[in-house]
Amino acid sequence: MAAPAVYGNWKMNLDHVEAIHLIQQLGVLLRRAPVEHVEVGVAPPFVDLRSVGSVIEADRLGLVLCAQHVNEHESGAHTGEVSLAMLERLGVHAVLVGHSERRRLYGMDDALVARTLARVAGAGLRAIVCVGEDLAVREAGQETAYVADQLRAALRGLSEAARANVTVAYEPLWAIGTGVVAEPAQVAAQNRSIRSTLAELGLEAPVLYGGSVSAENAAELAREGALDGFLVGGASLRAEAFHAVCRALDDWYASTR
Ligand code: 13P
């Protein structure tokens, strides 16, 4: 199975000049205090990918370049969209698929998530499929069933070869950008359910958590939640904070060996 990982989702923040600055700062911190057991990736906006990828390559930072989204089609009349081949040419190795903001704000339904995921994972890139319930679903006590359904819709019918390229990111909507972190016990329960749904679908995939992750809560969440890593939003926009999350996970993995 893939290594534990921390990915920073920059969302629609930082122009390419600001992005270069952030990746250079992160590079300095990682050189000073490297991580050994954890894969670290960043998902900048499309227009920053070239600049960020160049710094990663030139400075040999060993970071995984990720995209936040991709179009399901190969090419053609899809104004405003970006294809997987374009991303691959820029050195992108992982793509977020079905982030809740894409689902909620841009009409990405389960079927589109499944088609996009099949394209990304089928091409050999890591597909980080995002799932998670909103507050109403949790208050109704339906959160594990809801996420299980999202996973079945996204992953059913995936080819054998593509299955090895899937990572699941559990991001409860009520914890995204709110400062409200899921309780470790809530994460652990959802994680158990996710792993059993994956087993039912014939997959064994890393499970990450996202939602107000910080250096302060990362180690406890990883330990209590039995996680394979994190998808970090806000804290990934500050080099020190993101580096600290990566280090916290790395320390935790070092201690389990
Ligand atoms: P925050 O870490 O800002 O809550 O964002 C989480 C997220 O949506 C990452 O994809």
mmCIF file with all atom_site columns, C-alpha atoms in Angstrom, residues 3-182:
data_model
loop_
_atom_site.group_PDB
_atom_site.id
_atom_site.type_symbol
_atom_site.label_atom_id
_atom_site.label_alt_id
_atom_site.label_comp_id
_atom_site.label_asym_id
_atom_site.label_entity_id
_atom_site.label_seq_id
_atom_site.pdbx_PDB_ins_code
_atom_site.Cartn_x
_atom_site.Cartn_y
_atom_site.Cartn_z
_atom_site.occupancy
_atom_site.B_iso_or_equiv
_atom_site.pdbx_formal_charge
_atom_site.auth_seq_id
_atom_site.auth_comp_id
_atom_site.auth_asym_id
_atom_site.auth_atom_id
_atom_site.pdbx_PDB_model_num
ATOM 1   C CA . ALA A 1 3   ? 3.150   5.393  2.081   1.00 0.00 ? 3   ALA A CA 1
ATOM 2   C CA . PRO A 1 4   ? 1.550   7.658  4.676   1.00 0.00 ? 4   PRO A CA 1
ATOM 3   C CA . ALA A 1 5   ? 1.058   11.060 3.135   1.00 0.00 ? 5   ALA A CA 1
ATOM 4   C CA . VAL A 1 6   ? 0.258   14.699 3.773   1.00 0.00 ? 6   VAL A CA 1
ATOM 5   C CA . TYR A 1 7   ? -1.113  16.751 0.898   1.00 0.00 ? 7   TYR A CA 1
ATOM 6   C CA . GLY A 1 8   ? -1.649  20.500 1.022   1.00 0.00 ? 8   GLY A CA 1
ATOM 7   C CA . ASN A 1 9   ? -4.709  21.704 -0.867  1.00 0.00 ? 9   ASN A CA 1
ATOM 8   C CA . TRP A 1 10  ? -4.094  25.377 -1.592  1.00 0.00 ? 10  TRP A CA 1
ATOM 9   C CA . LYS A 1 11  ? -7.586  25.799 -3.074  1.00 0.00 ? 11  LYS A CA 1
ATOM 10  C CA . MET A 1 12  ? -8.036  29.118 -4.930  1.00 0.00 ? 12  MET A CA 1
ATOM 11  C CA . ASN A 1 13  ? -5.218  30.883 -3.098  1.00 0.00 ? 13  ASN A CA 1
ATOM 12  C CA . LEU A 1 14  ? -1.823  32.271 -4.153  1.00 0.00 ? 14  LEU A CA 1
ATOM 13  C CA . ASP A 1 15  ? -0.856  33.531 -7.599  1.00 0.00 ? 15  ASP A CA 1
ATOM 14  C CA . HIS A 1 16  ? 2.228   31.995 -9.198  1.00 0.00 ? 16  HIS A CA 1
ATOM 15  C CA . VAL A 1 17  ? 4.623   34.473 -7.596  1.00 0.00 ? 17  VAL A CA 1
ATOM 16  C CA . GLU A 1 18  ? 3.200   33.830 -4.128  1.00 0.00 ? 18  GLU A CA 1
ATOM 17  C CA . ALA A 1 19  ? 3.207   30.109 -4.861  1.00 0.00 ? 19  ALA A CA 1
ATOM 18  C CA . ILE A 1 20  ? 6.929   30.135 -5.692  1.00 0.00 ? 20  ILE A CA 1
ATOM 19  C CA . HIS A 1 21  ? 7.575   31.920 -2.439  1.00 0.00 ? 21  HIS A CA 1
ATOM 20  C CA . LEU A 1 22  ? 5.630   29.355 -0.393  1.00 0.00 ? 22  LEU A CA 1
ATOM 21  C CA . ILE A 1 23  ? 7.229   26.320 -2.023  1.00 0.00 ? 23  ILE A CA 1
ATOM 22  C CA . GLN A 1 24  ? 10.696  27.774 -1.514  1.00 0.00 ? 24  GLN A CA 1
ATOM 23  C CA . GLN A 1 25  ? 9.951   28.401 2.163   1.00 0.00 ? 25  GLN A CA 1
ATOM 24  C CA . LEU A 1 26  ? 8.687   24.856 2.521   1.00 0.00 ? 26  LEU A CA 1
ATOM 25  C CA . GLY A 1 27  ? 11.822  23.591 0.806   1.00 0.00 ? 27  GLY A CA 1
ATOM 26  C CA . VAL A 1 28  ? 14.036  25.392 3.312   1.00 0.00 ? 28  VAL A CA 1
ATOM 27  C CA . LEU A 1 29  ? 12.122  23.903 6.246   1.00 0.00 ? 29  LEU A CA 1
ATOM 28  C CA . LEU A 1 30  ? 12.175  20.382 4.795   1.00 0.00 ? 30  LEU A CA 1
ATOM 29  C CA . ARG A 1 31  ? 15.894  20.590 4.194   1.00 0.00 ? 31  ARG A CA 1
ATOM 30  C CA . ARG A 1 32  ? 16.460  21.741 7.750   1.00 0.00 ? 32  ARG A CA 1
ATOM 31  C CA . ALA A 1 33  ? 14.097  19.164 9.268   1.00 0.00 ? 33  ALA A CA 1
ATOM 32  C CA . PRO A 1 34  ? 13.248  16.464 6.694   1.00 0.00 ? 34  PRO A CA 1
ATOM 33  C CA . VAL A 1 35  ? 10.485  13.905 6.859   1.00 0.00 ? 35  VAL A CA 1
ATOM 34  C CA . GLU A 1 36  ? 11.456  10.280 6.372   1.00 0.00 ? 36  GLU A CA 1
ATOM 35  C CA . HIS A 1 37  ? 8.360   8.125  6.397   1.00 0.00 ? 37  HIS A CA 1
ATOM 36  C CA . VAL A 1 38  ? 5.767   10.430 4.943   1.00 0.00 ? 38  VAL A CA 1
ATOM 37  C CA . GLU A 1 39  ? 5.085   11.450 1.355   1.00 0.00 ? 39  GLU A CA 1
ATOM 38  C CA . VAL A 1 40  ? 4.447   15.194 1.123   1.00 0.00 ? 40  VAL A CA 1
ATOM 39  C CA . GLY A 1 41  ? 2.534   16.780 -1.732  1.00 0.00 ? 41  GLY A CA 1
ATOM 40  C CA . VAL A 1 42  ? 1.080   20.144 -2.679  1.00 0.00 ? 42  VAL A CA 1
ATOM 41  C CA . ALA A 1 43  ? -1.959  20.903 -4.814  1.00 0.00 ? 43  ALA A CA 1
ATOM 42  C CA . PRO A 1 44  ? -1.669  24.483 -6.098  1.00 0.00 ? 44  PRO A CA 1
ATOM 43  C CA . PRO A 1 45  ? -4.113  26.158 -8.487  1.00 0.00 ? 45  PRO A CA 1
ATOM 44  C CA . PHE A 1 46  ? -3.648  25.107 -12.141 1.00 0.00 ? 46  PHE A CA 1
ATOM 45  C CA . VAL A 1 47  ? -1.899  28.335 -13.107 1.00 0.00 ? 47  VAL A CA 1
ATOM 46  C CA . ASP A 1 48  ? 0.783   27.766 -10.446 1.00 0.00 ? 48  ASP A CA 1
ATOM 47  C CA . LEU A 1 49  ? 1.624   24.179 -11.367 1.00 0.00 ? 49  LEU A CA 1
ATOM 48  C CA . ARG A 1 50  ? 4.379   24.997 -13.813 1.00 0.00 ? 50  ARG A CA 1
ATOM 49  C CA . SER A 1 51  ? 6.180   27.379 -11.433 1.00 0.00 ? 51  SER A CA 1
ATOM 50  C CA . VAL A 1 52  ? 5.801   25.169 -8.379  1.00 0.00 ? 52  VAL A CA 1
ATOM 51  C CA . GLY A 1 53  ? 6.862   22.082 -10.337 1.00 0.00 ? 53  GLY A CA 1
ATOM 52  C CA . SER A 1 54  ? 9.982   23.882 -11.580 1.00 0.00 ? 54  SER A CA 1
ATOM 53  C CA . VAL A 1 55  ? 11.051  24.776 -8.043  1.00 0.00 ? 55  VAL A CA 1
ATOM 54  C CA . ILE A 1 56  ? 10.397  21.222 -6.813  1.00 0.00 ? 56  ILE A CA 1
ATOM 55  C CA . GLU A 1 57  ? 12.529  19.855 -9.633  1.00 0.00 ? 57  GLU A CA 1
ATOM 56  C CA . ALA A 1 58  ? 15.337  22.416 -9.556  1.00 0.00 ? 58  ALA A CA 1
ATOM 57  C CA . ASP A 1 59  ? 15.716  22.268 -5.780  1.00 0.00 ? 59  ASP A CA 1
ATOM 58  C CA . ARG A 1 60  ? 15.130  18.478 -5.633  1.00 0.00 ? 60  ARG A CA 1
ATOM 59  C CA . LEU A 1 61  ? 12.545  18.887 -2.927  1.00 0.00 ? 61  LEU A CA 1
ATOM 60  C CA . GLY A 1 62  ? 11.069  15.419 -3.382  1.00 0.00 ? 62  GLY A CA 1
ATOM 61  C CA . LEU A 1 63  ? 7.527   16.804 -3.113  1.00 0.00 ? 63  LEU A CA 1
ATOM 62  C CA . VAL A 1 64  ? 4.637   15.323 -5.062  1.00 0.00 ? 64  VAL A CA 1
ATOM 63  C CA . LEU A 1 65  ? 2.967   17.803 -7.401  1.00 0.00 ? 65  LEU A CA 1
ATOM 64  C CA . CYS A 1 66  ? -0.815  17.396 -7.208  1.00 0.00 ? 66  CYS A CA 1
ATOM 65  C CA . ALA A 1 67  ? -3.756  18.984 -9.023  1.00 0.00 ? 67  ALA A CA 1
ATOM 66  C CA . GLN A 1 68  ? -7.011  19.990 -7.336  1.00 0.00 ? 68  GLN A CA 1
ATOM 67  C CA . HIS A 1 69  ? -9.255  18.763 -10.149 1.00 0.00 ? 69  HIS A CA 1
ATOM 68  C CA . VAL A 1 70  ? -9.201  17.505 -13.727 1.00 0.00 ? 70  VAL A CA 1
ATOM 69  C CA . ASN A 1 71  ? -11.707 17.202 -16.528 1.00 0.00 ? 71  ASN A CA 1
ATOM 70  C CA . GLU A 1 72  ? -13.022 13.718 -17.236 1.00 0.00 ? 72  GLU A CA 1
ATOM 71  C CA . HIS A 1 73  ? -12.454 14.006 -21.014 1.00 0.00 ? 73  HIS A CA 1
ATOM 72  C CA . GLU A 1 74  ? -9.268  13.512 -22.975 1.00 0.00 ? 74  GLU A CA 1
ATOM 73  C CA . SER A 1 75  ? -9.392  16.780 -24.935 1.00 0.00 ? 75  SER A CA 1
ATOM 74  C CA . GLY A 1 76  ? -11.682 18.920 -27.053 1.00 0.00 ? 76  GLY A CA 1
ATOM 75  C CA . ALA A 1 77  ? -14.468 21.465 -26.702 1.00 0.00 ? 77  ALA A CA 1
ATOM 76  C CA . HIS A 1 78  ? -14.506 21.958 -22.917 1.00 0.00 ? 78  HIS A CA 1
ATOM 77  C CA . THR A 1 79  ? -13.877 25.659 -22.456 1.00 0.00 ? 79  THR A CA 1
ATOM 78  C CA . GLY A 1 80  ? -12.145 26.502 -19.222 1.00 0.00 ? 80  GLY A CA 1
ATOM 79  C CA . GLU A 1 81  ? -11.197 22.918 -18.416 1.00 0.00 ? 81  GLU A CA 1
ATOM 80  C CA . VAL A 1 82  ? -7.842  21.149 -18.069 1.00 0.00 ? 82  VAL A CA 1
ATOM 81  C CA . SER A 1 83  ? -7.026  17.606 -19.210 1.00 0.00 ? 83  SER A CA 1
ATOM 82  C CA . LEU A 1 84  ? -5.080  14.867 -17.496 1.00 0.00 ? 84  LEU A CA 1
ATOM 83  C CA . ALA A 1 85  ? -2.489  14.759 -20.296 1.00 0.00 ? 85  ALA A CA 1
ATOM 84  C CA . MET A 1 86  ? -1.781  18.474 -19.721 1.00 0.00 ? 86  MET A CA 1
ATOM 85  C CA . LEU A 1 87  ? -1.248  17.818 -16.022 1.00 0.00 ? 87  LEU A CA 1
ATOM 86  C CA . GLU A 1 88  ? 0.988   14.825 -16.661 1.00 0.00 ? 88  GLU A CA 1
ATOM 87  C CA . ARG A 1 89  ? 3.189   16.954 -18.928 1.00 0.00 ? 89  ARG A CA 1
ATOM 88  C CA . LEU A 1 90  ? 3.686   19.319 -15.992 1.00 0.00 ? 90  LEU A CA 1
ATOM 89  C CA . GLY A 1 91  ? 4.828   16.518 -13.713 1.00 0.00 ? 91  GLY A CA 1
ATOM 90  C CA . VAL A 1 92  ? 1.596   16.116 -11.775 1.00 0.00 ? 92  VAL A CA 1
ATOM 91  C CA . HIS A 1 93  ? 1.451   12.730 -10.036 1.00 0.00 ? 93  HIS A CA 1
ATOM 92  C CA . ALA A 1 94  ? -1.728  12.969 -7.978  1.00 0.00 ? 94  ALA A CA 1
ATOM 93  C CA . VAL A 1 95  ? -5.156  14.569 -8.439  1.00 0.00 ? 95  VAL A CA 1
ATOM 94  C CA . LEU A 1 96  ? -7.899  15.368 -5.944  1.00 0.00 ? 96  LEU A CA 1
ATOM 95  C CA . VAL A 1 97  ? -11.151 13.911 -7.234  1.00 0.00 ? 97  VAL A CA 1
ATOM 96  C CA . GLY A 1 98  ? -14.549 15.042 -6.014  1.00 0.00 ? 98  GLY A CA 1
ATOM 97  C CA . HIS A 1 99  ? -13.488 17.500 -3.338  1.00 0.00 ? 99  HIS A CA 1
ATOM 98  C CA . SER A 1 100 ? -16.609 18.586 -1.459  1.00 0.00 ? 100 SER A CA 1
ATOM 99  C CA . GLU A 1 101 ? -16.259 22.107 -2.878  1.00 0.00 ? 101 GLU A CA 1
ATOM 100 C CA . ARG A 1 102 ? -16.360 20.665 -6.420  1.00 0.00 ? 102 ARG A CA 1
ATOM 101 C CA . ARG A 1 103 ? -19.360 18.530 -5.500  1.00 0.00 ? 103 ARG A CA 1
ATOM 102 C CA . ARG A 1 104 ? -21.246 21.244 -3.649  1.00 0.00 ? 104 ARG A CA 1
ATOM 103 C CA . LEU A 1 105 ? -20.422 24.384 -5.625  1.00 0.00 ? 105 LEU A CA 1
ATOM 104 C CA . TYR A 1 106 ? -19.719 23.043 -9.123  1.00 0.00 ? 106 TYR A CA 1
ATOM 105 C CA . GLY A 1 107 ? -22.215 20.249 -9.577  1.00 0.00 ? 107 GLY A CA 1
ATOM 106 C CA . MET A 1 108 ? -19.831 17.315 -9.514  1.00 0.00 ? 108 MET A CA 1
ATOM 107 C CA . ASP A 1 109 ? -22.143 14.366 -8.886  1.00 0.00 ? 109 ASP A CA 1
ATOM 108 C CA . ASP A 1 110 ? -21.258 10.790 -7.952  1.00 0.00 ? 110 ASP A CA 1
ATOM 109 C CA . ALA A 1 111 ? -21.250 9.625  -11.573 1.00 0.00 ? 111 ALA A CA 1
ATOM 110 C CA . LEU A 1 112 ? -18.838 12.360 -12.650 1.00 0.00 ? 112 LEU A CA 1
ATOM 111 C CA . VAL A 1 113 ? -16.631 11.632 -9.647  1.00 0.00 ? 113 VAL A CA 1
ATOM 112 C CA . ALA A 1 114 ? -16.514 7.956  -10.703 1.00 0.00 ? 114 ALA A CA 1
ATOM 113 C CA . ARG A 1 115 ? -15.639 8.750  -14.330 1.00 0.00 ? 115 ARG A CA 1
ATOM 114 C CA . THR A 1 116 ? -12.946 11.246 -13.330 1.00 0.00 ? 116 THR A CA 1
ATOM 115 C CA . LEU A 1 117 ? -11.496 8.842  -10.805 1.00 0.00 ? 117 LEU A CA 1
ATOM 116 C CA . ALA A 1 118 ? -11.361 6.033  -13.364 1.00 0.00 ? 118 ALA A CA 1
ATOM 117 C CA . ARG A 1 119 ? -9.479  8.304  -15.767 1.00 0.00 ? 119 ARG A CA 1
ATOM 118 C CA . VAL A 1 120 ? -6.931  9.468  -13.177 1.00 0.00 ? 120 VAL A CA 1
ATOM 119 C CA . ALA A 1 121 ? -6.297  6.126  -11.477 1.00 0.00 ? 121 ALA A CA 1
ATOM 120 C CA . GLY A 1 122 ? -6.457  4.286  -14.800 1.00 0.00 ? 122 GLY A CA 1
ATOM 121 C CA . ALA A 1 123 ? -3.652  6.485  -16.145 1.00 0.00 ? 123 ALA A CA 1
ATOM 122 C CA . GLY A 1 124 ? -1.435  5.500  -13.235 1.00 0.00 ? 124 GLY A CA 1
ATOM 123 C CA . LEU A 1 125 ? -1.676  8.748  -11.277 1.00 0.00 ? 125 LEU A CA 1
ATOM 124 C CA . ARG A 1 126 ? -2.747  8.759  -7.646  1.00 0.00 ? 126 ARG A CA 1
ATOM 125 C CA . ALA A 1 127 ? -6.436  9.610  -7.379  1.00 0.00 ? 127 ALA A CA 1
ATOM 126 C CA . ILE A 1 128 ? -7.283  11.120 -4.004  1.00 0.00 ? 128 ILE A CA 1
ATOM 127 C CA . VAL A 1 129 ? -11.037 10.670 -3.826  1.00 0.00 ? 129 VAL A CA 1
ATOM 128 C CA . CYS A 1 130 ? -12.706 12.964 -1.308  1.00 0.00 ? 130 CYS A CA 1
ATOM 129 C CA . VAL A 1 131 ? -15.745 11.856 0.667   1.00 0.00 ? 131 VAL A CA 1
ATOM 130 C CA . GLY A 1 132 ? -17.527 13.199 3.720   1.00 0.00 ? 132 GLY A CA 1
ATOM 131 C CA . GLU A 1 133 ? -20.900 14.001 5.211   1.00 0.00 ? 133 GLU A CA 1
ATOM 132 C CA . ASP A 1 134 ? -22.425 17.378 5.987   1.00 0.00 ? 134 ASP A CA 1
ATOM 133 C CA . LEU A 1 135 ? -23.755 18.342 9.391   1.00 0.00 ? 135 LEU A CA 1
ATOM 134 C CA . ALA A 1 136 ? -27.362 17.369 8.660   1.00 0.00 ? 136 ALA A CA 1
ATOM 135 C CA . VAL A 1 137 ? -26.315 13.849 7.688   1.00 0.00 ? 137 VAL A CA 1
ATOM 136 C CA . ARG A 1 138 ? -24.218 13.493 10.832  1.00 0.00 ? 138 ARG A CA 1
ATOM 137 C CA . GLU A 1 139 ? -26.984 14.825 13.046  1.00 0.00 ? 139 GLU A CA 1
ATOM 138 C CA . ALA A 1 140 ? -29.282 12.233 11.501  1.00 0.00 ? 140 ALA A CA 1
ATOM 139 C CA . GLY A 1 141 ? -26.739 9.539  12.445  1.00 0.00 ? 141 GLY A CA 1
ATOM 140 C CA . GLN A 1 142 ? -26.298 8.561  8.796   1.00 0.00 ? 142 GLN A CA 1
ATOM 141 C CA . GLU A 1 143 ? -22.640 9.498  8.353   1.00 0.00 ? 143 GLU A CA 1
ATOM 142 C CA . THR A 1 144 ? -21.131 6.051  7.872   1.00 0.00 ? 144 THR A CA 1
ATOM 143 C CA . ALA A 1 145 ? -23.855 4.897  5.476   1.00 0.00 ? 145 ALA A CA 1
ATOM 144 C CA . TYR A 1 146 ? -23.574 8.152  3.517   1.00 0.00 ? 146 TYR A CA 1
ATOM 145 C CA . VAL A 1 147 ? -19.804 7.911  3.072   1.00 0.00 ? 147 VAL A CA 1
ATOM 146 C CA . ALA A 1 148 ? -20.041 4.198  2.249   1.00 0.00 ? 148 ALA A CA 1
ATOM 147 C CA . ASP A 1 149 ? -22.488 5.064  -0.537  1.00 0.00 ? 149 ASP A CA 1
ATOM 148 C CA . GLN A 1 150 ? -20.162 7.781  -1.843  1.00 0.00 ? 150 GLN A CA 1
ATOM 149 C CA . LEU A 1 151 ? -17.320 5.266  -1.946  1.00 0.00 ? 151 LEU A CA 1
ATOM 150 C CA . ARG A 1 152 ? -19.384 2.580  -3.665  1.00 0.00 ? 152 ARG A CA 1
ATOM 151 C CA . ALA A 1 153 ? -20.510 5.089  -6.289  1.00 0.00 ? 153 ALA A CA 1
ATOM 152 C CA . ALA A 1 154 ? -16.956 6.287  -6.897  1.00 0.00 ? 154 ALA A CA 1
ATOM 153 C CA . LEU A 1 155 ? -15.124 2.975  -6.861  1.00 0.00 ? 155 LEU A CA 1
ATOM 154 C CA . ARG A 1 156 ? -17.459 0.284  -8.093  1.00 0.00 ? 156 ARG A CA 1
ATOM 155 C CA . GLY A 1 157 ? -16.302 -1.028 -11.451 1.00 0.00 ? 157 GLY A CA 1
ATOM 156 C CA . LEU A 1 158 ? -12.785 0.348  -11.169 1.00 0.00 ? 158 LEU A CA 1
ATOM 157 C CA . SER A 1 159 ? -10.276 -1.781 -13.069 1.00 0.00 ? 159 SER A CA 1
ATOM 158 C CA . GLU A 1 160 ? -7.916  -4.039 -11.161 1.00 0.00 ? 160 GLU A CA 1
ATOM 159 C CA . ALA A 1 161 ? -4.854  -1.992 -12.186 1.00 0.00 ? 161 ALA A CA 1
ATOM 160 C CA . ALA A 1 162 ? -6.473  1.312  -11.192 1.00 0.00 ? 162 ALA A CA 1
ATOM 161 C CA . ARG A 1 163 ? -7.355  0.148  -7.677  1.00 0.00 ? 163 ARG A CA 1
ATOM 162 C CA . ALA A 1 164 ? -3.784  0.378  -6.447  1.00 0.00 ? 164 ALA A CA 1
ATOM 163 C CA . ASN A 1 165 ? -3.769  4.093  -7.292  1.00 0.00 ? 165 ASN A CA 1
ATOM 164 C CA . VAL A 1 166 ? -6.639  5.149  -5.049  1.00 0.00 ? 166 VAL A CA 1
ATOM 165 C CA . THR A 1 167 ? -6.312  7.124  -1.823  1.00 0.00 ? 167 THR A CA 1
ATOM 166 C CA . VAL A 1 168 ? -9.404  8.066  0.194   1.00 0.00 ? 168 VAL A CA 1
ATOM 167 C CA . ALA A 1 169 ? -9.632  11.437 1.929   1.00 0.00 ? 169 ALA A CA 1
ATOM 168 C CA . TYR A 1 170 ? -12.378 11.616 4.548   1.00 0.00 ? 170 TYR A CA 1
ATOM 169 C CA . GLU A 1 171 ? -13.334 15.270 4.895   1.00 0.00 ? 171 GLU A CA 1
ATOM 170 C CA . PRO A 1 172 ? -16.492 15.937 6.899   1.00 0.00 ? 172 PRO A CA 1
ATOM 171 C CA . LEU A 1 173 ? -17.956 19.148 5.491   1.00 0.00 ? 173 LEU A CA 1
ATOM 172 C CA . TRP A 1 174 ? -18.638 20.588 8.926   1.00 0.00 ? 174 TRP A CA 1
ATOM 173 C CA . ALA A 1 175 ? -14.905 20.429 9.715   1.00 0.00 ? 175 ALA A CA 1
ATOM 174 C CA . ILE A 1 176 ? -13.623 22.076 6.519   1.00 0.00 ? 176 ILE A CA 1
ATOM 175 C CA . GLY A 1 177 ? -12.354 25.596 7.063   1.00 0.00 ? 177 GLY A CA 1
ATOM 176 C CA . THR A 1 178 ? -14.374 25.927 10.240  1.00 0.00 ? 178 THR A CA 1
ATOM 177 C CA . GLY A 1 179 ? -11.725 25.361 12.902  1.00 0.00 ? 179 GLY A CA 1
ATOM 178 C CA . VAL A 1 180 ? -13.972 22.567 14.196  1.00 0.00 ? 180 VAL A CA 1
ATOM 179 C CA . VAL A 1 181 ? -11.939 19.364 14.069  1.00 0.00 ? 181 VAL A CA 1
ATOM 180 C CA . ALA A 1 182 ? -13.638 15.982 14.127  1.00 0.00 ? 182 ALA A CA 1
#
